[in-house]
Amino acid sequence: MNYIEEMGTRAKAAKGRLACAATGEKNVVLQKIAEALVEHSAEILQANEKDIAAARENGITETMVDRLRLTEERIQGIADACIQLIALEDPVGEVLQGSTRPNGMEITKLRVPMGVVGIIYESRPNVTVDAAALCIKSGNAAILRGGKEAIHSNQILMNTMREAVKEAGFPEDIIQLVEDTSREVSTQMMKASGYIDVLIPRGGAGLIQAVVQNATVPVIETGTGNCHIYIDETADLDMGVDITDNGKTQRPSVCNALETCLVHQAVAEDFLPLLKARLDQHQVEIRGCERTKAILGDSVIPATQEDYATEFLDYTIAIRVVDSLEEAIDHIAAYSTGHSECIVTESYAHARKFQQVVDSACVYVNCSTRFTDGGEFGLGAEIGISTQKLHARGPMGLREMTTMKYLIRGNGQIR
């Protein structure tokens, strides 16, 4: 039995207690986790500083360091997310459908936990708490494998949570951290059929594709966000600047940040200088088409097809001037990862067509793609943003962490 199989065995032994727990019992666990995180924030920050120092020694960019960084405010935010989950309706046990067959059998379809959920993610240590809390509320045991760059942060977060779980009267092994971050152990997770019921990768394109291509455990694909905004010919240009700036610079290292701005040629000469002036405040590098360069000058780096396909996760944006709404939609269809797209427009017809035709999980009209988030959607903490179409799509909250079960009652019927 390998490392992951041993963890899976412990998770399977513990999951039954959680799966049958009352909502109030699970809420007590979340309350104690939230309190413990705040209480131990000084220790958590000390561990986080070790990870940040190591990241800088390894030459990681400052935007990626930001993904790694914890502060007292962020720890409070993580704790608050646990409290918010307490207020949310427990999906477990929800009756979805019921019927009585002609032979008298009674069939009830209800929502139940998935079982043991494995999550592989990268540098953001808040995911360790968000994922654990979501799994607890939805009745699932969790095996969490974060990136090596956040190992000290993840260890202290997990130890703190496990103590809280124990204090609440549950087996600690309902949540476990994979502390061996080697590729071999990651592969063990992908192959742990019979021990892990579903695997969720959360991170960059490389991680997600590695899991999708190599896993024998069922996978829910999440994360990669090559997100677009289209500035329509009818757009309020000031609104367009505000939304584009927010989508690109408010937190560029996350998956719902904007990567490409498409601009209708009728407003490009007016809009692009306004946008550049705003983006210059954040030293955003612009990679643009020939028409963009003709308007904005030599500071624009000529854009390649690869640029339009790239999730930069940094202060870099690709820009293209297009001739029509249809051309913008075609560009998005060619390059999008199916995460989040936005149109800025005053035309109801254009807004409706954009939302109908663009095939992404979240399609916005006149508001920032940065809202693609479980908390912003009222789902509480999220496990990730699903960019696939089976089972779950978009922000994955509590209901997306469950499956269905049929209960059948009879009085001697045979077939």
Coordinates of C-alpha atoms in Angstrom, one line a residue:
M1 CA 0.0 0.0 0.0
N2 CA 1.5 3.3 -1.1
Y3 CA 1.4 6.7 0.6
I4 CA -1.8 7.9 -1.0
E5 CA -3.6 4.5 -0.5
E6 CA -2.8 4.7 3.2
M7 CA -4.3 8.2 3.4
G8 CA -7.3 7.0 1.3
T9 CA -7.9 4.1 3.7
R10 CA -8.0 6.5 6.7
A11 CA -10.3 8.9 4.8
K12 CA -12.7 6.0 3.9
A13 CA -12.8 4.9 7.5
A14 CA -13.6 8.5 8.7
K15 CA -16.1 9.6 6.0
G16 CA -19.1 7.7 7.3
R17 CA -19.1 9.7 10.5
L18 CA -19.2 12.9 8.5
A19 CA -21.6 11.8 5.8
C20 CA -24.2 11.0 8.4
A21 CA -23.6 14.1 10.6
A22 CA -26.4 16.5 11.2
T23 CA -26.1 20.0 9.8
G24 CA -25.6 21.5 13.3
E25 CA -22.7 19.2 14.0
K26 CA -20.9 20.2 10.8
N27 CA -21.5 23.8 11.6
V28 CA -19.8 23.4 14.9
V29 CA -16.7 22.1 13.2
L30 CA -16.7 25.1 10.8
Q31 CA -17.1 27.5 13.7
K32 CA -14.2 25.9 15.6
I33 CA -12.0 26.0 12.5
A34 CA -12.8 29.7 12.0
E35 CA -12.0 30.5 15.6
A36 CA -8.8 28.5 15.6
L37 CA -7.5 30.2 12.4
V38 CA -7.8 33.6 13.9
E39 CA -6.4 32.4 17.2
H40 CA -3.3 31.0 15.6
S41 CA -2.8 33.7 13.0
A42 CA 0.6 34.7 14.3
E43 CA 1.9 31.1 13.8
I44 CA 0.3 30.9 10.4
L45 CA 1.9 34.1 9.3
Q46 CA 5.4 32.9 10.5
A47 CA 5.0 29.8 8.4
N48 CA 3.8 31.8 5.5
E49 CA 6.9 34.0 5.7
K50 CA 9.1 30.9 5.2
D51 CA 7.3 30.1 2.0
I52 CA 7.5 33.6 0.7
A53 CA 11.2 33.8 1.4
A54 CA 11.8 30.5 -0.4
A55 CA 9.7 31.6 -3.3
R56 CA 11.7 34.8 -3.8
E57 CA 15.0 32.8 -3.6
N58 CA 13.6 30.7 -6.4
G59 CA 12.9 33.7 -8.6
I60 CA 9.1 33.5 -8.5
T61 CA 7.4 36.7 -9.8
E62 CA 5.8 39.1 -7.3
T63 CA 2.4 38.5 -8.8
M64 CA 2.8 34.8 -8.0
V65 CA 4.2 35.7 -4.6
D66 CA 0.9 37.5 -4.0
R67 CA -1.0 34.3 -4.6
L68 CA 1.1 32.7 -1.9
R69 CA 0.9 35.6 0.6
L70 CA -1.2 35.5 3.8
T71 CA -1.9 38.6 5.9
E72 CA -4.0 39.0 9.0
E73 CA -6.7 40.4 6.8
R74 CA -6.6 37.4 4.4
I75 CA -6.7 35.0 7.4
Q76 CA -9.7 36.8 8.7
G77 CA -11.3 36.5 5.3
I78 CA -10.6 32.8 5.2
A79 CA -12.2 32.4 8.6
D80 CA -15.2 34.5 7.6
A81 CA -15.7 32.2 4.6
C82 CA -16.1 29.3 7.0
I83 CA -18.6 31.3 9.0
Q84 CA -20.5 32.1 5.8
L85 CA -20.8 28.4 5.0
I86 CA -22.5 27.9 8.4
A87 CA -25.3 30.2 7.2
L88 CA -25.8 28.4 3.9
E89 CA -28.3 25.6 3.4
D90 CA -26.9 22.1 3.8
P91 CA -27.5 20.3 0.5
V92 CA -27.1 16.8 2.0
G93 CA -30.4 15.0 2.3
E94 CA -32.3 17.3 0.0
V95 CA -35.1 15.4 -1.7
L96 CA -34.8 16.1 -5.4
Q97 CA -37.6 13.9 -6.7
G98 CA -40.1 11.3 -5.6
S99 CA -42.6 9.0 -7.2
T100 CA -44.7 5.9 -6.6
R101 CA -44.5 3.3 -9.3
P102 CA -47.6 1.4 -10.6
N103 CA -46.5 -1.7 -8.6
G104 CA -46.5 0.4 -5.4
M105 CA -42.7 0.9 -5.0
E106 CA -41.8 4.3 -3.6
I107 CA -38.7 5.9 -5.2
T108 CA -37.0 8.9 -3.7
K109 CA -34.0 10.7 -5.2
L110 CA -31.9 12.7 -2.8
R111 CA -28.6 14.5 -2.6
V112 CA -25.7 12.8 -0.8
P113 CA -21.9 13.4 -0.4
M114 CA -19.5 12.2 -3.0
G115 CA -17.3 10.4 -0.5
V116 CA -13.6 11.1 -0.6
V117 CA -12.6 14.1 -2.6
G118 CA -9.0 14.6 -3.7
I119 CA -7.9 18.1 -4.6
I120 CA -4.5 19.0 -6.3
Y121 CA -3.8 22.7 -6.3
E122 CA -0.8 25.1 -6.5
S123 CA 0.4 28.1 -4.6
R124 CA -2.7 29.7 -2.9
P125 CA -2.8 28.4 0.7
N126 CA -6.3 29.8 1.2
V127 CA -7.5 26.9 -0.9
T128 CA -6.4 24.5 1.9
V129 CA -9.1 26.0 4.2
D130 CA -11.7 26.7 1.5
A131 CA -11.5 23.2 0.2
A132 CA -11.6 21.6 3.6
A133 CA -14.5 23.7 4.8
L134 CA -16.6 23.0 1.7
C135 CA -15.9 19.3 1.9
I136 CA -16.9 19.3 5.6
K137 CA -20.2 21.1 5.0
S138 CA -21.0 18.9 2.1
G139 CA -20.2 15.7 4.1
N140 CA -17.1 14.7 2.1
A141 CA -13.7 13.6 3.5
A142 CA -10.9 15.5 1.8
I143 CA -7.3 14.7 0.8
L144 CA -5.6 17.9 -0.2
R145 CA -2.3 18.2 -2.1
G146 CA -1.0 21.8 -2.3
G147 CA 2.1 23.0 -4.1
K148 CA 5.6 22.6 -2.5
E149 CA 6.0 26.4 -2.6
A150 CA 3.2 26.7 0.1
I151 CA 4.1 23.6 2.2
H152 CA 4.8 25.4 5.5
S153 CA 1.6 27.5 5.2
N154 CA -0.4 24.4 4.3
Q155 CA 1.0 22.3 7.2
I156 CA 0.1 24.9 9.9
L157 CA -3.3 25.5 8.4
M158 CA -4.1 21.8 8.2
N159 CA -2.7 21.1 11.8
T160 CA -4.9 24.0 13.1
M161 CA -8.0 22.7 11.3
R162 CA -7.4 19.1 12.4
E163 CA -7.2 20.1 16.1
A164 CA -10.5 22.0 15.6
V165 CA -12.1 18.9 14.0
K166 CA -10.9 16.7 16.9
E167 CA -12.3 19.2 19.4
A168 CA -15.6 19.1 17.7
G169 CA -15.8 15.3 18.2
F170 CA -15.0 14.2 14.6
P171 CA -12.1 12.0 13.4
E172 CA -9.2 14.2 12.3
D173 CA -8.8 12.1 9.1
I174 CA -11.9 13.7 7.5
I175 CA -9.3 16.2 6.3
Q176 CA -5.7 15.3 5.4
L177 CA -2.8 17.1 3.8
V178 CA -0.4 15.3 1.4
E179 CA 2.9 16.5 2.8
D180 CA 5.0 14.7 0.2
T181 CA 4.8 17.0 -2.8
S182 CA 6.8 14.9 -5.1
R183 CA 5.6 14.1 -8.6
E184 CA 5.5 10.4 -7.7
V185 CA 2.9 11.0 -5.0
S186 CA 0.9 13.3 -7.2
T187 CA 0.7 10.5 -9.7
Q188 CA -0.4 8.1 -6.9
M189 CA -3.3 10.5 -6.3
M190 CA -4.3 10.4 -9.9
K191 CA -4.3 6.6 -9.9
A192 CA -6.0 6.1 -6.5
S193 CA -9.2 4.5 -7.8
G194 CA -11.1 2.8 -5.0
Y195 CA -9.6 5.3 -2.5
I196 CA -10.6 8.7 -4.0
D197 CA -14.0 9.1 -5.5
V198 CA -13.4 12.3 -7.5
L199 CA -10.2 14.4 -8.2
I200 CA -10.3 18.1 -8.7
P201 CA -7.2 19.9 -10.0
R202 CA -7.1 23.7 -9.3
G203 CA -4.3 25.7 -10.8
G204 CA -2.6 26.5 -14.1
A205 CA -3.1 24.9 -17.4
G206 CA -0.1 22.6 -17.0
L207 CA -1.3 21.1 -13.7
I208 CA -4.9 20.7 -15.0
Q209 CA -3.8 19.0 -18.2
A210 CA -1.4 16.7 -16.4
V211 CA -4.3 15.5 -14.1
V212 CA -6.9 15.2 -16.9
Q213 CA -4.5 13.2 -19.1
N214 CA -3.1 10.9 -16.4
A215 CA -5.9 10.3 -13.9
T216 CA -7.9 7.1 -13.6
V217 CA -9.9 8.7 -10.9
P218 CA -12.9 10.7 -12.2
V219 CA -11.8 14.3 -12.7
I220 CA -13.7 17.6 -12.5
E221 CA -11.7 20.1 -14.6
T222 CA -11.3 23.6 -13.2
G223 CA -9.4 26.8 -13.3
T224 CA -7.6 27.9 -16.5
G225 CA -9.0 31.4 -17.3
N226 CA -8.1 33.0 -20.6
C227 CA -10.8 35.6 -20.0
H228 CA -12.0 38.2 -22.5
I229 CA -13.7 41.6 -22.6
Y230 CA -15.3 43.0 -25.7
I231 CA -15.9 46.8 -26.0
D232 CA -18.9 47.1 -28.3
E233 CA -19.4 50.0 -30.7
T234 CA -22.3 51.2 -28.5
A235 CA -20.3 50.9 -25.2
D236 CA -20.1 53.5 -22.5
L237 CA -16.3 54.0 -22.9
D238 CA -15.7 55.2 -19.3
M239 CA -17.5 52.1 -18.1
G240 CA -15.4 50.0 -20.4
V241 CA -12.2 51.5 -19.0
D242 CA -13.3 50.9 -15.4
I243 CA -14.3 47.3 -16.1
T244 CA -11.2 46.4 -18.1
D245 CA -8.9 48.0 -15.5
N246 CA -10.6 46.2 -12.7
G247 CA -10.5 42.9 -14.5
K248 CA -6.8 43.2 -15.4
T249 CA -5.2 45.0 -12.4
Q250 CA -7.3 44.4 -9.3
R251 CA -5.7 41.0 -8.9
P252 CA -4.0 39.8 -12.1
S253 CA -2.7 36.5 -10.7
V254 CA -6.2 34.8 -10.4
C255 CA -8.1 32.8 -12.9
N256 CA -11.0 35.3 -13.4
A257 CA -8.6 38.2 -14.3
L258 CA -8.9 39.5 -17.8
E259 CA -6.2 38.5 -20.4
T260 CA -7.6 39.9 -23.7
C261 CA -9.5 43.1 -24.6
L262 CA -11.3 43.1 -27.9
V263 CA -12.4 46.6 -29.2
H264 CA -14.8 47.5 -32.0
Q265 CA -13.0 49.5 -34.7
A266 CA -15.7 52.3 -34.5
V267 CA -14.6 53.2 -31.0
A268 CA -11.0 52.0 -30.9
E269 CA -9.4 55.4 -31.5
D270 CA -11.4 57.0 -28.6
F271 CA -11.3 54.0 -26.3
L272 CA -7.7 52.7 -26.5
P273 CA -5.9 55.9 -25.4
L274 CA -8.3 56.1 -22.4
L275 CA -7.5 52.5 -21.5
K276 CA -3.8 52.9 -21.9
A277 CA -3.7 55.9 -19.6
R278 CA -5.4 53.8 -16.9
L279 CA -3.3 50.7 -17.5
D280 CA -0.1 52.8 -17.4
Q281 CA -0.8 53.5 -13.8
H282 CA -0.1 49.8 -13.1
Q283 CA 2.7 49.4 -15.7
V284 CA 0.6 47.0 -17.7
E285 CA 2.4 45.7 -20.8
I286 CA 0.2 45.8 -23.9
R287 CA 0.5 43.3 -26.7
G288 CA -1.6 44.4 -29.6
C289 CA -2.6 43.9 -33.2
E290 CA -1.4 46.2 -35.9
R291 CA -4.4 48.5 -35.6
T292 CA -3.8 48.7 -31.8
K293 CA -0.2 49.7 -32.4
A294 CA -1.2 52.3 -35.0
I295 CA -3.4 54.0 -32.4
L296 CA -1.2 53.6 -29.3
G297 CA 2.3 53.8 -30.8
D298 CA 5.6 52.0 -30.4
S299 CA 5.0 51.1 -26.7
V300 CA 2.7 48.3 -27.9
I301 CA 4.4 44.9 -28.4
P302 CA 3.1 43.2 -31.6
A303 CA 0.7 40.4 -30.5
T304 CA 1.1 36.8 -31.7
Q305 CA -1.5 34.0 -31.8
E306 CA 0.2 32.6 -28.8
D307 CA -0.4 35.8 -26.9
Y308 CA -4.1 35.6 -27.6
A309 CA -4.1 32.0 -26.2
T310 CA -2.1 32.9 -23.1
E311 CA -3.3 33.1 -19.5
F312 CA -0.8 35.7 -18.4
L313 CA -1.6 35.9 -14.7
D314 CA 0.4 39.1 -14.7
Y315 CA 0.4 42.8 -15.6
T316 CA 0.2 41.9 -19.3
I317 CA -2.9 42.3 -21.6
A318 CA -3.5 41.3 -25.3
I319 CA -5.6 43.8 -27.3
R320 CA -7.2 43.3 -30.7
V321 CA -9.3 45.7 -32.8
V322 CA -12.3 43.9 -34.5
D323 CA -14.8 44.9 -37.1
S324 CA -17.9 43.4 -35.6
L325 CA -19.6 41.7 -32.7
E326 CA -19.4 38.5 -34.7
E327 CA -15.6 38.8 -35.1
A328 CA -15.3 39.3 -31.4
I329 CA -17.4 36.2 -30.7
D330 CA -15.3 34.2 -33.2
H331 CA -12.1 35.3 -31.5
I332 CA -13.4 34.2 -28.1
A333 CA -14.5 30.8 -29.6
A334 CA -11.0 30.3 -31.0
Y335 CA -9.0 31.3 -27.9
S336 CA -11.2 31.1 -24.8
T337 CA -10.7 28.4 -22.1
G338 CA -14.5 28.6 -21.3
H339 CA -14.1 30.4 -18.0
S340 CA -15.5 34.0 -18.1
E341 CA -16.2 36.6 -20.8
C342 CA -17.7 40.1 -20.8
I343 CA -19.3 42.5 -23.2
V344 CA -19.6 46.2 -22.5
T345 CA -22.5 47.5 -24.6
E346 CA -25.6 49.7 -24.5
S347 CA -27.3 47.4 -27.1
Y348 CA -29.8 44.9 -25.7
A349 CA -29.6 42.9 -28.9
H350 CA -25.8 42.7 -28.8
A351 CA -25.9 41.8 -25.1
R352 CA -28.4 39.1 -25.7
K353 CA -26.5 37.6 -28.7
F354 CA -23.2 37.7 -26.8
Q355 CA -24.7 35.8 -23.8
Q356 CA -26.5 33.3 -26.0
V357 CA -23.6 32.5 -28.4
V358 CA -20.5 32.7 -26.2
D359 CA -19.9 29.2 -24.8
S360 CA -18.2 29.9 -21.4
A361 CA -19.2 29.1 -17.9
C362 CA -19.9 32.7 -17.0
V363 CA -20.9 35.4 -19.5
Y364 CA -21.2 39.0 -18.3
V365 CA -22.8 42.2 -19.6
N366 CA -21.4 45.4 -18.2
C367 CA -19.7 44.0 -15.1
S368 CA -16.3 42.6 -14.3
T369 CA -15.2 39.0 -14.8
R370 CA -13.6 39.3 -11.3
F371 CA -17.1 38.4 -9.9
T372 CA -16.7 34.8 -11.0
D373 CA -16.3 33.5 -7.5
G374 CA -18.3 31.3 -5.2
G375 CA -18.5 34.0 -2.5
E376 CA -19.6 36.7 -5.0
F377 CA -22.2 34.3 -6.3
G378 CA -23.6 33.7 -2.9
L379 CA -22.3 30.1 -2.8
G380 CA -19.9 30.7 0.1
A381 CA -16.3 29.4 -0.4
E382 CA -15.7 27.5 -3.6
I383 CA -13.7 24.5 -4.6
G384 CA -12.8 26.0 -7.9
I385 CA -14.3 27.3 -11.2
S386 CA -15.4 24.3 -13.4
T387 CA -14.7 24.9 -17.1
Q388 CA -16.2 21.6 -18.2
K389 CA -19.9 20.7 -18.8
L390 CA -20.5 17.4 -17.0
H391 CA -21.8 17.5 -13.4
A392 CA -20.6 21.0 -12.5
R393 CA -19.9 24.3 -14.4
G394 CA -18.8 27.6 -13.1
P395 CA -18.1 28.3 -9.4
M396 CA -18.4 25.0 -7.5
G397 CA -20.1 25.5 -4.2
L398 CA -21.8 23.0 -1.8
R399 CA -24.3 21.5 -4.2
E400 CA -21.6 20.9 -6.8
M401 CA -19.8 18.8 -4.1
T402 CA -22.6 16.3 -3.9
T403 CA -24.1 13.5 -6.0
M404 CA -27.5 11.7 -6.1
K405 CA -28.8 8.5 -4.6
Y406 CA -32.1 6.6 -5.1
L407 CA -33.9 5.2 -2.1
I408 CA -36.5 2.5 -3.0
R409 CA -39.1 1.1 -0.7
G410 CA -41.5 -1.8 -1.4
N411 CA -43.5 -4.5 0.3
G412 CA -42.3 -7.6 -1.5
Q413 CA -42.4 -6.6 -5.1
I414 CA -40.4 -8.8 -7.5
R415 CA -39.7 -8.5 -11.2

